[in-house]
Short mmCIF file of C-alpha atoms and ligand atoms in Angstrom, two decimals:
data_model
loop_
_atom_site.label_atom_id
_atom_site.label_comp_id
_atom_site.label_asym_id
_atom_site.label_seq_id
_atom_site.Cartn_x
_atom_site.Cartn_y
_atom_site.Cartn_z
CA MET A 172 120.73 11.87 1.55
CA ALA A 173 118.48 10.87 4.24
CA ARG A 174 117.84 7.63 4.96
CA LEU A 175 116.10 6.51 8.10
CA ARG A 176 116.57 3.24 10.01
CA ILE A 177 114.10 2.83 12.94
CA ASP A 178 115.77 -0.33 14.92
CA LYS A 179 113.45 -2.29 17.83
CA VAL A 180 112.00 0.83 19.39
CA SER A 181 109.24 1.43 21.86
CA LYS A 182 108.12 3.74 24.35
CA GLN A 183 106.25 3.17 27.04
CA PHE A 184 104.03 5.67 28.92
CA GLY A 185 103.71 3.88 32.88
CA ALA A 186 102.33 0.18 32.27
CA THR A 187 101.28 1.13 28.58
CA TYR A 188 102.87 0.64 24.99
CA ALA A 189 102.01 3.25 22.95
CA VAL A 190 104.72 1.92 20.53
CA ARG A 191 106.46 -2.01 20.85
CA GLU A 192 110.09 -2.52 19.32
CA VAL A 193 109.42 -1.20 16.04
CA SER A 194 111.50 -1.88 13.30
CA LEU A 195 110.99 0.27 9.40
CA ASP A 196 113.72 0.97 6.78
CA ILE A 197 112.79 4.52 4.93
CA ALA A 198 115.57 4.79 1.95
CA ASP A 199 116.38 7.79 0.82
CA GLY A 200 113.63 10.22 -1.00
CA GLU A 201 110.88 7.92 0.01
CA PHE A 202 107.72 8.58 0.67
CA LEU A 203 106.24 6.31 3.60
CA VAL A 204 102.71 6.07 5.59
CA LEU A 205 102.42 5.82 8.98
CA LEU A 206 99.09 4.46 9.22
CA GLY A 207 96.80 3.44 11.69
CA PRO A 208 93.68 3.30 13.72
CA SER A 209 93.66 6.28 16.58
CA GLY A 210 95.64 5.73 19.10
CA CYS A 211 98.11 2.93 17.48
CA GLY A 212 101.33 4.49 18.81
CA LYS A 213 101.37 6.71 14.93
CA SER A 214 101.95 9.90 16.35
CA THR A 215 104.49 8.73 19.52
CA LEU A 216 106.71 7.13 16.73
CA LEU A 217 107.15 9.97 14.40
CA ARG A 218 107.82 12.75 17.79
CA MET A 219 110.49 10.01 18.86
CA ILE A 220 111.99 10.07 14.70
CA ALA A 221 111.81 14.19 15.43
CA GLY A 222 112.75 13.95 18.95
CA LEU A 223 110.04 15.59 20.84
CA GLU A 224 110.14 11.73 22.91
CA ASP A 225 112.73 9.83 23.98
CA PRO A 226 112.22 6.25 23.10
CA THR A 227 112.05 3.57 25.92
CA ASP A 228 114.41 1.77 24.10
CA GLY A 229 115.72 1.03 19.99
CA LEU A 230 118.02 3.12 18.40
CA ILE A 231 117.24 5.75 15.74
CA LEU A 232 119.97 6.39 13.17
CA LEU A 233 119.58 9.20 10.23
CA ASP A 234 122.02 8.23 7.40
CA ASP A 235 123.75 5.64 9.76
CA ASN A 236 124.49 8.51 12.16
CA ASP A 237 122.83 7.10 15.92
CA ILE A 238 120.14 9.91 16.77
CA THR A 239 118.38 8.21 19.44
CA HIS A 240 119.12 11.34 22.10
CA ARG A 241 120.20 13.73 19.98
CA ALA A 242 118.06 17.34 20.68
CA PRO A 243 115.38 17.58 17.89
CA GLN A 244 117.26 20.73 16.75
CA GLN A 245 120.31 18.55 15.86
CA ARG A 246 119.03 15.84 13.58
CA ASP A 247 118.46 16.65 10.24
CA LEU A 248 114.74 16.55 9.84
CA ALA A 249 111.93 18.88 9.79
CA MET A 250 108.35 18.16 11.49
CA VAL A 251 105.58 19.39 9.97
CA PHE A 252 102.11 19.10 12.48
CA GLN A 253 98.37 18.65 12.26
CA SER A 254 97.37 21.73 13.75
CA TYR A 255 99.96 24.98 11.43
CA ALA A 256 100.92 26.38 14.91
CA LEU A 257 102.21 29.65 12.63
CA TYR A 258 103.44 32.46 14.50
CA PRO A 259 99.79 34.49 14.36
CA HIS A 260 101.76 38.65 14.37
CA LEU A 261 104.21 37.41 12.54
CA THR A 262 103.87 37.69 7.91
CA VAL A 263 104.16 34.76 5.58
CA ALA A 264 107.79 35.66 4.36
CA LYS A 265 108.70 35.83 8.85
CA ASN A 266 106.84 32.77 9.36
CA ILE A 267 108.69 31.50 6.80
CA GLY A 268 111.78 32.38 7.65
CA PHE A 269 111.72 31.81 10.97
CA PRO A 270 114.08 28.12 11.70
CA LEU A 271 116.62 30.06 9.43
CA ARG A 272 116.68 33.84 11.65
CA ALA A 273 116.19 30.92 14.64
CA ARG A 274 120.02 30.07 13.10
CA HIS A 275 121.66 33.32 13.01
CA THR A 276 121.13 32.67 9.11
CA PRO A 277 122.58 36.05 7.28
CA ARG A 278 119.37 37.89 6.50
CA ALA A 279 120.25 37.77 2.35
CA ARG A 280 120.36 34.34 2.61
CA ILE A 281 117.03 34.69 4.62
CA ALA A 282 115.16 36.23 2.00
CA GLU A 283 116.59 34.40 -1.07
CA ARG A 284 115.40 30.44 0.48
CA VAL A 285 112.15 32.48 1.60
CA ALA A 286 111.44 33.67 -1.92
CA GLU A 287 112.87 30.09 -3.19
CA VAL A 288 110.10 28.15 -0.72
CA ALA A 289 107.64 30.32 -1.57
CA GLY A 290 107.69 30.25 -5.34
CA VAL A 291 107.95 26.36 -4.95
CA LEU A 292 104.32 26.26 -3.12
CA GLY A 293 103.01 29.16 -4.79
CA LEU A 294 103.65 32.10 -1.85
CA ASP A 295 104.74 34.38 -3.55
CA GLU A 296 101.64 36.40 -3.66
CA LEU A 297 101.02 36.44 0.05
CA LEU A 298 104.34 36.91 1.52
CA ARG A 299 103.34 39.32 3.06
CA ARG A 300 100.17 38.36 4.78
CA LYS A 301 99.10 37.73 8.48
CA PRO A 302 97.97 33.86 8.72
CA ALA A 303 94.47 34.97 10.13
CA ALA A 304 94.20 36.61 6.61
CA LEU A 305 94.69 33.47 4.55
CA SER A 306 92.65 29.83 4.09
CA GLY A 307 93.14 26.91 5.95
CA GLY A 308 94.81 25.36 2.93
CA GLN A 309 97.60 28.40 2.68
CA ARG A 310 97.61 28.36 6.06
CA GLN A 311 99.14 24.45 5.71
CA ARG A 312 101.53 25.13 2.39
CA VAL A 313 103.07 28.45 4.75
CA ALA A 314 103.27 25.52 7.39
CA LEU A 315 105.41 23.49 4.63
CA ALA A 316 107.08 26.24 3.67
CA ARG A 317 108.50 26.85 6.92
CA ALA A 318 109.64 22.55 7.13
CA MET A 319 111.35 23.21 3.36
CA VAL A 320 112.92 26.26 4.15
CA ARG A 321 116.14 24.93 5.98
CA ASP A 322 115.85 22.28 3.04
CA PRO A 323 116.45 19.25 5.75
CA GLY A 324 117.03 15.60 4.34
CA ALA A 325 113.67 14.37 5.69
CA PHE A 326 109.79 15.82 6.46
CA LEU A 327 107.86 14.62 9.08
CA MET A 328 104.28 15.08 8.77
CA ASP A 329 101.55 14.27 11.28
CA GLU A 330 98.03 14.64 9.61
CA PRO A 331 98.58 17.81 8.33
CA LEU A 332 95.98 17.35 5.91
CA SER A 333 93.44 16.71 8.88
CA ASN A 334 92.09 20.11 9.41
CA LEU A 335 90.92 20.52 5.61
CA ASP A 336 87.68 20.13 3.94
CA ALA A 337 87.20 17.55 2.06
CA LYS A 338 87.72 19.10 -1.56
CA LEU A 339 90.96 21.12 0.03
CA ARG A 340 91.96 16.90 0.61
CA SER A 341 92.12 16.12 -1.91
CA ALA A 342 94.35 19.04 -3.74
CA THR A 343 96.35 19.76 -1.69
CA ARG A 344 97.71 15.62 -1.57
CA ALA A 345 97.98 15.75 -4.97
CA GLU A 346 100.44 19.32 -4.38
CA LEU A 347 101.68 17.33 -1.86
CA ILE A 348 102.71 13.94 -4.13
CA ASP A 349 103.70 16.45 -6.45
CA LEU A 350 105.83 18.50 -4.30
CA HIS A 351 107.91 15.07 -3.05
CA ARG A 352 108.92 14.50 -6.53
CA ARG A 353 109.87 17.79 -7.58
CA LEU A 354 111.83 17.86 -4.00
CA GLY A 355 113.18 14.04 -4.05
CA ALA A 356 113.51 14.56 0.05
CA THR A 357 112.30 11.87 2.27
CA PHE A 358 108.76 11.85 4.18
CA LEU A 359 107.63 10.08 6.89
CA TYR A 360 103.84 10.89 6.70
CA VAL A 361 101.21 9.96 9.51
CA THR A 362 97.73 9.31 8.73
CA HIS A 363 94.64 7.34 10.07
CA ASP A 364 93.42 7.96 6.31
CA GLN A 365 93.53 5.32 3.92
CA VAL A 366 93.12 6.82 1.36
CA GLU A 367 95.96 9.01 1.71
CA ALA A 368 97.89 6.44 2.75
CA MET A 369 97.18 4.78 -1.02
CA THR A 370 97.17 7.38 -3.01
CA MET A 371 100.31 8.85 -1.50
CA ALA A 372 102.61 6.43 -0.61
CA ASP A 373 105.07 4.86 -1.92
CA ARG A 374 105.42 2.03 0.57
CA ILE A 375 102.96 2.18 4.20
CA ALA A 376 103.42 0.86 7.61
CA LEU A 377 100.40 -0.24 8.81
CA LEU A 378 100.60 -0.08 13.02
CA ASN A 379 97.83 -1.92 15.00
CA GLU A 380 98.57 -1.09 19.02
CA GLY A 381 102.13 -0.56 18.15
CA ARG A 382 103.41 -2.62 16.28
CA VAL A 383 103.71 -3.03 12.63
CA GLU A 384 101.12 -4.92 11.31
CA GLN A 385 102.23 -5.31 7.30
CA VAL A 386 104.92 -3.27 5.85
CA GLY A 387 104.25 -2.71 1.60
CA THR A 388 103.29 -1.02 -1.38
CA PRO A 389 100.00 0.47 -1.18
CA THR A 390 99.48 -2.80 -3.76
CA GLU A 391 100.78 -5.34 -1.23
CA LEU A 392 98.91 -4.40 1.13
CA TYR A 393 95.21 -4.88 -0.52
CA ASP A 394 96.17 -7.12 -2.83
CA ARG A 395 97.43 -9.36 -0.48
CA PRO A 396 96.63 -8.69 3.43
CA ARG A 397 99.06 -10.16 6.02
CA SER A 398 96.65 -10.91 8.17
CA THR A 399 92.25 -10.30 8.60
CA PHE A 400 93.41 -6.89 10.61
CA VAL A 401 95.03 -5.73 7.68
CA ALA A 402 92.02 -6.75 5.04
CA GLY A 403 89.57 -4.99 7.20
CA PHE A 404 91.30 -1.50 8.13
CA LEU A 405 92.03 -1.11 4.49
CA GLY A 406 89.17 -0.50 1.60
CA ALA A 407 85.48 1.01 2.20
CA PRO A 408 83.85 -0.48 2.34
CA PRO A 409 86.24 -3.02 3.79
CA MET A 410 86.91 -6.90 2.70
CA ASN A 411 83.68 -9.46 3.94
CA LEU A 412 85.25 -11.94 6.72
CA PHE A 413 83.42 -14.30 7.34
CA PRO A 414 84.39 -18.43 8.87
CA GLY A 415 84.33 -21.28 6.30
CA VAL A 416 85.63 -24.62 5.69
CA VAL A 417 88.15 -25.44 3.26
CA THR A 418 87.61 -29.10 2.27
CA GLU A 419 88.66 -31.39 -0.44
CA ARG A 420 87.15 -33.29 -2.80
CA ALA A 421 88.82 -34.82 -5.68
CA GLY A 422 92.41 -33.27 -5.44
CA ARG A 423 90.38 -30.32 -5.98
CA LEU A 424 89.51 -27.58 -2.74
CA PHE A 425 86.73 -25.38 -2.04
CA LEU A 426 85.70 -23.46 0.45
CA VAL A 427 82.10 -24.25 2.09
CA ALA A 428 80.89 -21.61 4.60
CA ASP A 429 77.30 -20.50 5.22
CA GLY A 430 75.54 -20.21 1.28
CA ILE A 431 78.46 -20.57 0.18
CA ASP A 432 80.39 -23.34 -1.89
CA ALA A 433 83.24 -21.93 -4.30
CA GLU A 434 85.40 -23.43 -5.65
CA LEU A 435 89.49 -22.33 -4.73
CA ALA A 436 92.62 -21.58 -6.91
CA ILE A 437 94.97 -23.68 -4.97
CA THR A 438 94.99 -27.39 -5.69
CA ALA A 439 96.21 -29.94 -2.67
CA THR A 440 98.40 -33.05 -2.47
CA ASP A 441 98.28 -35.23 1.27
CA PHE A 442 95.97 -32.74 2.07
CA GLY A 443 93.90 -34.35 4.66
CA GLY A 444 90.91 -33.20 6.79
CA ASP A 445 88.61 -30.49 6.53
CA VAL A 446 90.66 -27.29 7.85
CA GLU A 447 88.34 -23.89 9.65
CA VAL A 448 89.67 -20.43 8.01
CA THR A 449 88.41 -17.19 8.19
CA ALA A 450 87.60 -16.35 4.46
CA GLY A 451 87.88 -12.82 3.20
CA ILE A 452 86.20 -11.13 -0.25
CA ARG A 453 86.55 -7.49 -1.15
CA PRO A 454 82.97 -6.41 -2.32
CA GLU A 455 84.08 -4.99 -5.37
CA ARG A 456 85.07 -8.83 -6.18
CA LEU A 457 81.80 -9.87 -5.68
CA ARG A 458 79.71 -10.20 -9.09
CA LEU A 459 75.82 -10.37 -9.89
CA ASP A 460 75.17 -12.62 -11.66
CA ALA A 461 71.88 -14.77 -11.51
CA THR A 462 73.63 -17.82 -12.72
CA ALA A 463 75.87 -18.06 -10.11
CA ASP A 464 75.18 -21.30 -7.48
CA ALA A 465 78.73 -20.81 -6.06
CA LEU A 466 77.75 -17.63 -3.51
CA ARG A 467 73.85 -16.71 -3.26
CA GLY A 468 71.83 -14.97 -0.53
CA ARG A 469 69.32 -12.92 0.28
CA VAL A 470 68.98 -9.00 -0.48
CA SER A 471 69.29 -7.41 2.76
CA MET A 472 69.33 -3.69 1.82
CA VAL A 473 71.08 -1.45 -0.70
CA GLU A 474 72.97 1.36 -0.40
CA ASN A 475 72.90 3.97 -3.48
CA LEU A 476 76.04 5.92 -3.33
CA GLY A 477 75.69 7.39 -6.70
CA SER A 478 78.26 5.83 -9.24
CA GLU A 479 77.92 2.62 -7.74
CA GLU A 480 75.59 0.63 -5.01
CA LEU A 481 76.21 -1.55 -1.82
CA VAL A 482 73.97 -4.43 -2.06
CA HIS A 483 74.18 -6.33 1.21
CA PHE A 484 72.46 -10.15 1.37
CA SER A 485 72.97 -12.55 4.23
CA THR A 486 73.77 -16.20 3.60
CA GLY A 487 71.87 -18.14 6.07
CA THR A 488 74.71 -16.43 8.99
CA THR A 489 76.48 -14.30 7.25
CA THR A 490 76.35 -10.92 5.81
CA LEU A 491 78.22 -10.04 2.86
CA CYS A 492 77.96 -6.66 1.03
CA ALA A 493 78.76 -6.24 -2.75
CA ARG A 494 79.51 -3.29 -4.73
CA ALA A 495 77.81 -3.32 -8.21
CA PRO A 496 77.71 -0.71 -10.87
CA ARG A 497 74.72 1.34 -10.46
CA PRO A 498 71.70 0.26 -10.71
CA ALA A 499 72.53 -2.66 -9.54
CA GLY A 500 69.47 -4.15 -10.62
CA VAL A 501 68.63 -6.11 -7.33
CA HIS A 502 66.14 -5.23 -4.34
CA VAL A 503 65.53 -6.34 -0.85
CA ASP A 504 64.35 -9.63 -0.06
CA GLU A 505 65.43 -11.22 -3.34
CA ASN A 506 67.17 -14.42 -4.13
CA ILE A 507 71.10 -13.72 -5.75
CA GLY A 508 73.88 -15.44 -7.32
CA LEU A 509 76.86 -13.86 -6.90
CA ARG A 510 80.45 -15.23 -8.99
CA VAL A 511 83.64 -14.58 -7.52
CA ASP A 512 86.93 -15.80 -8.72
CA PRO A 513 88.88 -18.08 -7.93
CA ALA A 514 91.72 -15.95 -6.93
CA ASP A 515 89.90 -13.48 -4.92
CA ILE A 516 89.36 -15.49 -2.06
CA HIS A 517 91.84 -14.38 0.41
CA LEU A 518 91.88 -17.27 4.00
CA PHE A 519 92.80 -16.78 7.06
CA HIS A 520 93.85 -18.67 10.09
CA PRO A 521 90.42 -18.63 12.28
CA THR A 522 92.31 -17.61 15.13
CA SER A 523 95.31 -15.64 14.90
CA GLY A 524 94.58 -14.13 11.99
CA LEU A 525 96.92 -14.32 9.29
CA ARG A 526 96.95 -14.77 6.17
CA MET A 527 97.59 -18.68 5.77
CA THR A 528 100.68 -19.68 3.42
CA TRP A 529 99.87 -21.82 1.33
CA GLN A 530 97.50 -19.53 -0.62
CA GLU A 531 101.03 -19.04 -2.81
CA PRO A 532 100.35 -20.95 -6.32
CA GLU A 533 103.77 -22.39 -6.04
CA GLN A 534 103.57 -23.75 -2.54
CA ASP A 535 102.88 -26.73 -1.81
CA VAL A 536 100.22 -28.03 0.57
CA HIS A 537 101.19 -30.12 3.63
CA ARG A 538 99.93 -29.75 7.36
CA ASP A 539 101.46 -28.88 10.41
CA SER A 540 100.36 -31.01 13.23
CA THR A 541 101.86 -29.33 16.09
CA ALA A 542 100.55 -25.24 15.22
CA GLU A 543 97.21 -26.66 13.31
CA VAL A 544 97.54 -24.26 10.37
CA VAL A 545 98.09 -25.81 7.03
CA ALA A 546 101.94 -24.39 6.44
CA VAL A 547 104.04 -24.49 3.28
CA ALA A 548 105.98 -27.01 2.89
N1 LIG B 132 102.40 12.13 27.14
C1 LIG B 132 101.70 10.40 27.29
N2 LIG B 132 101.63 10.45 28.38
C2 LIG B 132 100.62 8.94 28.32
N3 LIG B 132 100.41 8.15 27.42
C3 LIG B 132 100.33 8.79 26.07
C4 LIG B 132 100.88 10.14 26.03
N4 LIG B 132 101.22 9.85 24.42
C5 LIG B 132 99.93 9.19 23.52
N5 LIG B 132 100.07 7.77 24.82
C6 LIG B 132 99.41 6.78 24.40
O1 LIG B 132 99.62 6.10 23.82
C7 LIG B 132 99.14 5.88 22.71
C8 LIG B 132 99.10 5.93 21.29
O2 LIG B 132 99.19 7.46 21.09
P1 LIG B 132 99.55 8.10 19.91
O3 LIG B 132 100.61 7.97 19.39
O4 LIG B 132 99.34 9.90 19.71
O5 LIG B 132 98.47 7.69 18.71
P2 LIG B 132 97.70 7.29 16.92
O6 LIG B 132 98.88 9.12 17.46
O7 LIG B 132 98.42 6.54 16.41
O8 LIG B 132 96.57 8.34 17.21
C9 LIG B 132 97.41 5.76 22.89
O9 LIG B 132 96.91 4.73 23.76
C10 LIG B 132 98.07 7.45 23.89
O10 LIG B 132 96.47 7.17 24.84
MG1 LIG B 133 98.73 10.89 16.48
#
């Protein structure tokens, strides 16, 4: 069992906060990915959980035991780092068995565990080799095996795939997903790579400047981003974000922006006047359609991705991107029409960047005059 609870944990280095009041509840057996841009505090948070860094504030609980100030070796956790840090003079078998030798486990038991773990990770044939005679992917698996040998409740991994080339990274990703399923252990995994996060995570915690911006399943973060930061971080290319106005005509609401006049999937009762918003549309949700008039623009560039094309176009002052099957059949300077499903238009507050809650279908619309935000009734 390993349920990890992070309760308002902060870490200050001098005057700067690396991590600020982060709270997370990670279920036993969950694969949680800490995602975010470089410098947002992912490693610092993981290192505090591992016991390699002391929090300035807050609590870390493992199965209801307060481990906030416990030594790393007294936590039932194993850490796998970006650099594998294998002992070069030791064989693979000795590297894997190292944590058990350090704990004075009987030799027969060490040999048994090393064989078991090597079997799980397909390292049986490599046990007598030294790290120098291994590929990057094999070294990475040895580092994982060394973490697994103690059978810890939870694995903490800090960008373990970042030193691998693209092909190996994708293969190892699949291996990790499989390994997690077979072990049923709790995985806490740090990465700045959205593809790793989207493909591996049960849930993603997206960090921004030391704070949790949103926690949820990959689908939740992708389909219902809580803020423009989340919308802009996930997706390649990311969500188109542009200024617009929500306006009412005969009880129906429309998004109006440069070159855009599109009906929204929300209805209004007592809407009041226009509301300024930051609108968001994912590139793959824009469909080229010569007859469409809700959204029109002029093509500025077409990028060939092989299977698809990215069509960049401008609608007056705004430049947007549409992702289309290849060939898109449009050329630079052409005037194009695009279709967008009303449900695919996201609306965010223009200054706070937060998702506007009145988009939710079950919610009624009213205006909150104090906050200048249209909010849930
Ligand atoms: N030992 C340290 N001393 C001072 N500042 C640090 C230290 N470790 C990390 N930081 C700062 O804390 C912030 C978060 O760093 P880090 O946790 O490594 O981010 P990430 O892993 O998301 O890239 C950065 O601004 C970094 O410069
Ligand atoms: Mg880091």
